[in-house]
Tab-separated table of C-alpha atoms in Angstrom:
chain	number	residue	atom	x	y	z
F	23	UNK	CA	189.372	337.196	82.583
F	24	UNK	CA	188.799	333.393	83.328
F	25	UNK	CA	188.739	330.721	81.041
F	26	UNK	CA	185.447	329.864	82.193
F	27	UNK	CA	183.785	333.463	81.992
F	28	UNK	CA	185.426	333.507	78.616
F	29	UNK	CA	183.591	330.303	77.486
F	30	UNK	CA	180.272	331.979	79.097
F	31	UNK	CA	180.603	335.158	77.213
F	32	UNK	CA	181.492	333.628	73.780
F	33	UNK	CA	178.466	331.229	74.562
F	34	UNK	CA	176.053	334.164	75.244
F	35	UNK	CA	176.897	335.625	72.448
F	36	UNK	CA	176.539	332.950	70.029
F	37	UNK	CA	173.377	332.350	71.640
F	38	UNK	CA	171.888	335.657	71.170
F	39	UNK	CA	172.777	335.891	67.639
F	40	UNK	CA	171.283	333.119	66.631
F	41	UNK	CA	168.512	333.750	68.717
F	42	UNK	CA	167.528	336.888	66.646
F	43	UNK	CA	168.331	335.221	63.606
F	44	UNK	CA	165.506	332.352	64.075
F	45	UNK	CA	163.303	335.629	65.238
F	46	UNK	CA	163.627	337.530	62.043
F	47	UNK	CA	163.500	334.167	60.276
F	48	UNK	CA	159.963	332.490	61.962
F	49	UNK	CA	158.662	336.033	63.740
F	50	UNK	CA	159.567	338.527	61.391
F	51	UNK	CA	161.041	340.188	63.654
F	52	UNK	CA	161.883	344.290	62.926
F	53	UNK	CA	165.218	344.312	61.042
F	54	UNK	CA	166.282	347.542	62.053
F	55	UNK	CA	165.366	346.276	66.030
F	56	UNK	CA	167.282	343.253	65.237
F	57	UNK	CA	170.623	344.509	63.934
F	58	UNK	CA	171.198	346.537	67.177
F	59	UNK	CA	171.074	342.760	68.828
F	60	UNK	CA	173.184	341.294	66.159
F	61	UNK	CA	175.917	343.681	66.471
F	62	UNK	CA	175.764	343.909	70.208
F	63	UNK	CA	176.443	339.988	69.916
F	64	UNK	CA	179.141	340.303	67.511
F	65	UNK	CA	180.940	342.973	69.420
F	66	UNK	CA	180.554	340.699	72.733
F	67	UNK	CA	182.398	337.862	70.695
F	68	UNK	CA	184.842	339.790	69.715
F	69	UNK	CA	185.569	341.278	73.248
F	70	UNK	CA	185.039	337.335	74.656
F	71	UNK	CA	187.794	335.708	71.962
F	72	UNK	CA	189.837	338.837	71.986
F	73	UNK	CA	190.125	339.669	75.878
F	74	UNK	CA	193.052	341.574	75.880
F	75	UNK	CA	190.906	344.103	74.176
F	76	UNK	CA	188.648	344.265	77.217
F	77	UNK	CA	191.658	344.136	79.554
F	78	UNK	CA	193.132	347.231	77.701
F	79	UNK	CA	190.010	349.046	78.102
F	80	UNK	CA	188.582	347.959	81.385
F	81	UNK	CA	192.405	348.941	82.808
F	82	UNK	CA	192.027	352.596	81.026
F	83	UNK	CA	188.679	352.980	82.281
F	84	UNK	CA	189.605	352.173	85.821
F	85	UNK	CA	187.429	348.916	86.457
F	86	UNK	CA	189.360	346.230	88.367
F	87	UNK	CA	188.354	343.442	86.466
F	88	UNK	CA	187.980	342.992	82.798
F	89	UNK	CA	184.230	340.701	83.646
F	90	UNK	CA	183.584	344.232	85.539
F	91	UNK	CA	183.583	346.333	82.406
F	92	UNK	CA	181.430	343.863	80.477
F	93	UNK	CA	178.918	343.399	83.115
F	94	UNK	CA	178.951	347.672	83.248
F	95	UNK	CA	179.077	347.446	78.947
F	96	UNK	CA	175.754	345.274	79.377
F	97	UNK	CA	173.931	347.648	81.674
F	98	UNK	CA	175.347	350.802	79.464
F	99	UNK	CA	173.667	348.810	76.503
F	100	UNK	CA	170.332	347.990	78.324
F	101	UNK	CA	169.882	351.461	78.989
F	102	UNK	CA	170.047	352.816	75.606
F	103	UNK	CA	167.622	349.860	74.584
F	104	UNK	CA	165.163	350.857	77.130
F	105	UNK	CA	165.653	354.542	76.364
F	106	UNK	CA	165.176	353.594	72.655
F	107	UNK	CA	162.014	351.411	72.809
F	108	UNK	CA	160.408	354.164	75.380
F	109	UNK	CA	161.263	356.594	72.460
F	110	UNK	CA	159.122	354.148	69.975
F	111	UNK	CA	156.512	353.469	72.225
F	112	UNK	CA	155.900	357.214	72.804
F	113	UNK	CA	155.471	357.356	68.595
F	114	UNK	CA	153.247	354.616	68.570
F	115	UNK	CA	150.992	355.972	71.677
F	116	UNK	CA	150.681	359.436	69.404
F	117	UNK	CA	149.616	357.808	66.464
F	118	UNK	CA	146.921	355.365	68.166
F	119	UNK	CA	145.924	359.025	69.930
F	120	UNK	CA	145.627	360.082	66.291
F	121	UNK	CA	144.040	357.054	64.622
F	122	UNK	CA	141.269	357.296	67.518
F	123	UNK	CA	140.341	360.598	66.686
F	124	UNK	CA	140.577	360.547	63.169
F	125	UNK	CA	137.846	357.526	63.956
F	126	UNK	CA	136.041	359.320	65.936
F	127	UNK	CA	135.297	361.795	64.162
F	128	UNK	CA	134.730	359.617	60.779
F	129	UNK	CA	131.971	357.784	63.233
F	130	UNK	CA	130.592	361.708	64.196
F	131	UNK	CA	130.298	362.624	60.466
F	132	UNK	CA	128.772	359.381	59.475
F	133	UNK	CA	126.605	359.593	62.187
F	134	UNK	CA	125.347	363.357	61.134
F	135	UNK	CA	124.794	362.189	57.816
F	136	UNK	CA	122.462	359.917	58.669
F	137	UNK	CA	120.512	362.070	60.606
């Protein structure tokens, strides 16, 4: 791996983590979200200062190029995010389905009640 993609990687992942830290910190963003973020940047750092670990692997794996099997780590990574938050989004969409109806049928008795 270059010197320069080194730099890049070891930037981006300083860069996300303290991203999420100033999110938790002024957003409040979801711990539990967040430390999925925090670790992916740690273990980015790691793999950017270290890059003989990501040689070792990328050359057991097969990839040509150590940037190769990063690049391929992100994607991996993005997918299981996506797959994650479509997993949360489905829970959320069944309880708003719930909440409705549990209005709805609040509004229906109120409304018999006055009648």
């Amino acid at each position: 791996m270059s010197l320069r993609l080194q730099f890049v990687f070891i930037g981006a992942s300083i860069f996300t983590f303290i991203f999420v830290i100033r999110k938790i910190r002024n957003q409040g963003l979801n711990i539990n979200q967040s430390i999925v973020w925090i670790l992916w940047s740690i273990l980015l750092l790691i793999l950017s200062v270290f890059p003989g670990i990501a040689l070792w692997i990328s050359n057991q794996l097969g990839f040509i190029s150590a940037s190769n099997f990063i690049f391929s780590l992100f994607i991996f990574f993005l997918y299981i995010i996506t797959f994650s938050q479509a997993g949360e989004l489905s829970k959320v969409q069944d309880k708003n389905k719930e909440l409705i109806q549990k209005l709805s049928i609040k509004e229906y008795l109120e409304e018999q009640e006055k009648k």
